[in-house]
């Protein structure tokens, strides 16, 4: 249990009959008239739905002990994903539903953060950007400029994104894992 005065970003609360909500932002408000309160923005851990919720100041809220561990993606076993704990070398199997869009950027050996609660995996957290090789894209045409349009390119994970016209097959690029946008070339 924690008080609303102890809230901080990233803290996971257990509300509404055991549902897990992560604190995205919070603000302590002391109006000139009436009691103080805490205005929060909460994100549902499983669905990603964001809601605004107000608590009276000093009220006790139940916190959930979410264990975040650094893990390495090992391989795909059928449809499931197998991750290895980098400290204990234990392996866990995660369903495609839990991995979600992160699958578009996962390569064997990638480091991720796996969030677990009471032995079950809640979600996979990727770094903000990853470096991937372009598996295939149409060749550029003379006169293509960096300020020009874009074209589809298939990454080594099989995921397709839009890249500038001057990018060629075999180049290593940086991709934003939150939006799937091209961020730039990687000079090796």
mmCIF file of C-alpha atoms in Angstrom:
data_model
loop_
_atom_site.group_PDB
_atom_site.id
_atom_site.type_symbol
_atom_site.label_atom_id
_atom_site.label_comp_id
_atom_site.label_asym_id
_atom_site.label_seq_id
_atom_site.Cartn_x
_atom_site.Cartn_y
_atom_site.Cartn_z
ATOM 1 C CA UNK A 1 0.000 0.000 0.000
ATOM 2 C CA UNK A 2 1.105 3.546 -0.706
ATOM 3 C CA UNK A 3 -0.336 6.979 -0.139
ATOM 4 C CA UNK A 4 -1.319 9.207 -3.062
ATOM 5 C CA UNK A 5 1.466 11.493 -1.807
ATOM 6 C CA UNK A 6 3.994 8.767 -2.798
ATOM 7 C CA UNK A 7 2.857 8.517 -6.436
ATOM 8 C CA UNK A 8 5.537 8.685 -9.116
ATOM 9 C CA UNK A 9 5.673 8.037 -12.870
ATOM 10 C CA UNK A 10 5.938 4.349 -13.756
ATOM 11 C CA UNK A 11 4.424 3.139 -10.457
ATOM 12 C CA UNK A 12 1.865 0.359 -11.050
ATOM 13 C CA UNK A 13 -1.361 0.553 -9.044
ATOM 14 C CA UNK A 14 -3.918 -2.187 -8.407
ATOM 15 C CA UNK A 15 -7.356 -0.586 -8.799
ATOM 16 C CA UNK A 16 -10.951 -1.563 -9.631
ATOM 17 C CA UNK A 17 -10.831 -5.162 -8.432
ATOM 18 C CA UNK A 18 -7.214 -6.013 -9.251
ATOM 19 C CA UNK A 19 -6.727 -4.300 -12.601
ATOM 20 C CA UNK A 20 -3.187 -2.994 -13.131
ATOM 21 C CA UNK A 21 -2.733 0.692 -14.018
ATOM 22 C CA UNK A 22 0.591 2.448 -14.588
ATOM 23 C CA UNK A 23 0.988 6.106 -13.544
ATOM 24 C CA UNK A 24 1.796 8.147 -16.664
ATOM 25 C CA UNK A 25 1.671 11.538 -14.971
ATOM 26 C CA UNK A 26 0.390 13.041 -11.742
ATOM 27 C CA UNK A 27 -0.167 16.478 -10.245
ATOM 28 C CA UNK A 28 -0.773 17.484 -6.639
ATOM 29 C CA UNK A 29 -3.418 20.216 -6.518
ATOM 30 C CA UNK A 30 -4.110 22.427 -3.487
ATOM 31 C CA UNK A 31 -7.079 24.632 -4.349
ATOM 32 C CA UNK A 32 -7.657 27.803 -2.330
ATOM 33 C CA UNK A 33 -10.921 26.360 -1.056
ATOM 34 C CA UNK A 34 -11.548 22.715 -0.186
ATOM 35 C CA UNK A 35 -9.257 19.741 0.388
ATOM 36 C CA UNK A 36 -6.108 18.963 -1.633
ATOM 37 C CA UNK A 37 -6.267 16.244 -4.295
ATOM 38 C CA UNK A 38 -4.059 14.399 -6.766
ATOM 39 C CA UNK A 39 -4.922 14.469 -10.480
ATOM 40 C CA UNK A 40 -3.453 11.483 -12.376
ATOM 41 C CA UNK A 41 -3.278 10.062 -15.858
ATOM 42 C CA UNK A 42 -3.263 6.251 -15.696
ATOM 43 C CA UNK A 43 -2.527 3.711 -18.435
ATOM 44 C CA UNK A 44 -4.049 0.228 -18.280
ATOM 45 C CA UNK A 45 -1.089 -2.164 -18.330
ATOM 46 C CA UNK A 46 -2.696 -4.809 -20.561
ATOM 47 C CA UNK A 47 -4.979 -2.846 -22.913
ATOM 48 C CA UNK A 48 -2.984 0.413 -23.108
ATOM 49 C CA UNK A 49 -6.144 2.476 -22.484
ATOM 50 C CA UNK A 50 -5.379 5.848 -20.825
ATOM 51 C CA UNK A 51 -7.788 7.419 -18.299
ATOM 52 C CA UNK A 52 -7.783 10.450 -16.005
ATOM 53 C CA UNK A 53 -8.457 9.709 -12.338
ATOM 54 C CA UNK A 54 -8.564 12.006 -9.316
ATOM 55 C CA UNK A 55 -7.705 10.890 -5.773
ATOM 56 C CA UNK A 56 -8.106 12.789 -2.506
ATOM 57 C CA UNK A 57 -4.693 13.688 -1.047
ATOM 58 C CA UNK A 58 -3.336 11.170 1.464
ATOM 59 C CA UNK A 59 -5.668 8.327 0.414
ATOM 60 C CA UNK A 60 -4.115 4.832 0.473
ATOM 61 C CA UNK A 61 -3.832 3.050 -2.890
ATOM 62 C CA UNK A 62 -2.706 -0.516 -3.485
ATOM 63 C CA UNK A 63 0.510 -0.871 -5.465
ATOM 64 C CA UNK A 64 1.474 -3.888 -7.561
ATOM 65 C CA UNK A 65 5.013 -5.226 -7.428
ATOM 66 C CA UNK A 66 5.878 -5.482 -11.127
ATOM 67 C CA UNK A 67 9.220 -7.152 -11.759
ATOM 68 C CA UNK A 68 11.093 -5.709 -14.756
ATOM 69 C CA UNK A 69 14.027 -7.794 -15.951
ATOM 70 C CA UNK A 70 16.545 -7.382 -18.734
ATOM 71 C CA UNK A 71 16.146 -10.344 -21.076
ATOM 72 C CA UNK A 72 17.477 -11.426 -24.424
ATOM 73 C CA UNK A 73 15.283 -12.657 -27.283
ATOM 74 C CA UNK A 74 16.503 -16.193 -28.061
ATOM 75 C CA UNK A 75 14.277 -17.644 -30.791
ATOM 76 C CA UNK A 76 10.729 -18.241 -32.033
ATOM 77 C CA UNK A 77 9.178 -21.558 -31.040
ATOM 78 C CA UNK A 78 6.261 -21.957 -33.447
ATOM 79 C CA UNK A 79 4.267 -18.768 -32.849
ATOM 80 C CA UNK A 80 5.645 -18.188 -29.340
ATOM 81 C CA UNK A 81 8.730 -16.133 -28.465
ATOM 82 C CA UNK A 82 11.433 -17.486 -26.125
ATOM 83 C CA UNK A 83 13.370 -15.009 -23.952
ATOM 84 C CA UNK A 84 16.362 -15.718 -21.711
ATOM 85 C CA UNK A 85 17.071 -13.944 -18.419
ATOM 86 C CA UNK A 86 20.571 -12.457 -18.840
ATOM 87 C CA UNK A 87 21.450 -13.034 -15.153
ATOM 88 C CA UNK A 88 19.977 -16.452 -14.301
ATOM 89 C CA UNK A 89 19.842 -17.863 -17.876
ATOM 90 C CA UNK A 90 16.264 -19.057 -17.200
ATOM 91 C CA UNK A 91 14.085 -19.156 -20.297
ATOM 92 C CA UNK A 92 10.474 -18.042 -20.552
ATOM 93 C CA UNK A 93 7.980 -18.446 -23.387
ATOM 94 C CA UNK A 94 5.811 -15.465 -24.298
ATOM 95 C CA UNK A 95 2.706 -15.537 -26.488
ATOM 96 C CA UNK A 96 2.481 -13.404 -29.666
ATOM 97 C CA UNK A 97 -0.461 -11.470 -28.119
ATOM 98 C CA UNK A 98 1.762 -10.318 -25.238
ATOM 99 C CA UNK A 99 4.718 -9.443 -27.490
ATOM 100 C CA UNK A 100 2.394 -7.457 -29.790
ATOM 101 C CA UNK A 101 3.979 -4.955 -32.197
ATOM 102 C CA UNK A 102 7.403 -5.508 -30.607
ATOM 103 C CA UNK A 103 7.654 -8.605 -32.845
ATOM 104 C CA UNK A 104 8.200 -6.264 -35.825
ATOM 105 C CA UNK A 105 11.585 -5.208 -34.420
ATOM 106 C CA UNK A 106 12.854 -8.351 -32.659
ATOM 107 C CA UNK A 107 15.976 -10.148 -33.838
ATOM 108 C CA UNK A 108 17.687 -13.034 -32.083
ATOM 109 C CA UNK A 109 20.031 -11.635 -29.442
ATOM 110 C CA UNK A 110 18.130 -8.333 -28.955
ATOM 111 C CA UNK A 111 18.005 -7.030 -25.373
ATOM 112 C CA UNK A 112 14.523 -6.115 -24.078
ATOM 113 C CA UNK A 113 12.857 -5.463 -20.726
ATOM 114 C CA UNK A 114 10.206 -8.013 -19.741
ATOM 115 C CA UNK A 115 7.636 -6.867 -17.150
ATOM 116 C CA UNK A 116 6.212 -9.668 -14.996
ATOM 117 C CA UNK A 117 3.572 -9.735 -12.297
ATOM 118 C CA UNK A 118 2.977 -12.818 -10.131
ATOM 119 C CA UNK A 119 4.799 -15.042 -12.628
ATOM 120 C CA UNK A 120 2.941 -13.940 -15.755
ATOM 121 C CA UNK A 121 4.380 -11.669 -18.441
ATOM 122 C CA UNK A 122 2.527 -8.347 -18.790
ATOM 123 C CA UNK A 123 4.403 -6.726 -21.676
ATOM 124 C CA UNK A 124 7.716 -6.409 -23.539
ATOM 125 C CA UNK A 125 9.545 -3.064 -23.498
ATOM 126 C CA UNK A 126 11.872 -2.366 -26.434
ATOM 127 C CA UNK A 127 14.594 0.289 -26.560
ATOM 128 C CA UNK A 128 13.399 3.565 -28.160
ATOM 129 C CA UNK A 129 15.145 2.667 -31.425
ATOM 130 C CA UNK A 130 16.726 -0.382 -33.054
ATOM 131 C CA UNK A 131 19.188 -0.859 -35.892
ATOM 132 C CA UNK A 132 17.997 -3.168 -38.675
ATOM 133 C CA UNK A 133 19.171 -4.070 -42.174
ATOM 134 C CA UNK A 134 16.989 -3.397 -45.229
ATOM 135 C CA UNK A 135 16.231 -6.821 -46.714
ATOM 136 C CA UNK A 136 14.621 -5.439 -49.863
ATOM 137 C CA UNK A 137 13.564 -2.132 -51.360
ATOM 138 C CA UNK A 138 13.140 -0.921 -54.928
ATOM 139 C CA UNK A 139 16.320 0.625 -56.322
ATOM 140 C CA UNK A 140 16.586 4.407 -56.245
ATOM 141 C CA UNK A 141 16.334 6.427 -59.430
ATOM 142 C CA UNK A 142 18.806 9.092 -60.569
ATOM 143 C CA UNK A 143 17.714 12.438 -59.181
ATOM 144 C CA UNK A 144 16.251 11.082 -55.917
ATOM 145 C CA UNK A 145 16.876 13.540 -53.094
ATOM 146 C CA UNK A 146 16.789 13.268 -49.333
ATOM 147 C CA UNK A 147 13.950 15.776 -49.264
ATOM 148 C CA UNK A 148 11.926 13.811 -51.807
ATOM 149 C CA UNK A 149 9.265 11.182 -51.213
ATOM 150 C CA UNK A 150 9.457 7.780 -49.625
ATOM 151 C CA UNK A 151 9.149 4.160 -50.669
ATOM 152 C CA UNK A 152 8.368 0.879 -48.881
ATOM 153 C CA UNK A 153 11.261 -1.221 -47.587
ATOM 154 C CA UNK A 154 11.196 -4.690 -45.987
ATOM 155 C CA UNK A 155 13.377 -5.026 -42.875
ATOM 156 C CA UNK A 156 15.302 -8.163 -41.910
ATOM 157 C CA UNK A 157 12.497 -8.957 -39.423
ATOM 158 C CA UNK A 158 9.990 -9.048 -42.310
ATOM 159 C CA UNK A 159 8.284 -5.813 -41.220
ATOM 160 C CA UNK A 160 7.701 -3.125 -43.865
ATOM 161 C CA UNK A 161 8.285 0.594 -43.246
ATOM 162 C CA UNK A 162 8.585 3.756 -45.362
ATOM 163 C CA UNK A 163 12.122 4.990 -46.093
ATOM 164 C CA UNK A 164 13.541 7.879 -48.179
ATOM 165 C CA UNK A 165 14.078 7.191 -51.881
ATOM 166 C CA UNK A 166 17.907 7.140 -51.615
ATOM 167 C CA UNK A 167 18.010 4.113 -49.231
ATOM 168 C CA UNK A 168 19.139 0.856 -50.890
ATOM 169 C CA UNK A 169 18.864 -2.865 -50.139
ATOM 170 C CA UNK A 170 21.470 -4.051 -47.619
ATOM 171 C CA UNK A 171 21.823 -0.723 -45.777
ATOM 172 C CA UNK A 172 21.560 -0.622 -41.978
ATOM 173 C CA UNK A 173 19.052 1.926 -40.681
ATOM 174 C CA UNK A 174 17.757 3.123 -37.320
ATOM 175 C CA UNK A 175 14.005 2.638 -36.695
ATOM 176 C CA UNK A 176 11.836 4.183 -33.959
ATOM 177 C CA UNK A 177 10.146 1.243 -32.152
ATOM 178 C CA UNK A 178 7.245 3.375 -30.898
ATOM 179 C CA UNK A 179 6.108 4.751 -34.273
ATOM 180 C CA UNK A 180 7.857 2.516 -36.840
ATOM 181 C CA UNK A 181 9.454 5.561 -38.476
ATOM 182 C CA UNK A 182 12.798 5.683 -40.258
ATOM 183 C CA UNK A 183 15.279 7.695 -38.141
ATOM 184 C CA UNK A 184 18.410 7.585 -40.301
ATOM 185 C CA UNK A 185 21.271 5.535 -41.693
ATOM 186 C CA UNK A 186 23.717 3.722 -39.417
ATOM 187 C CA UNK A 187 27.344 4.204 -40.385
ATOM 188 C CA UNK A 188 29.207 1.004 -39.609
#
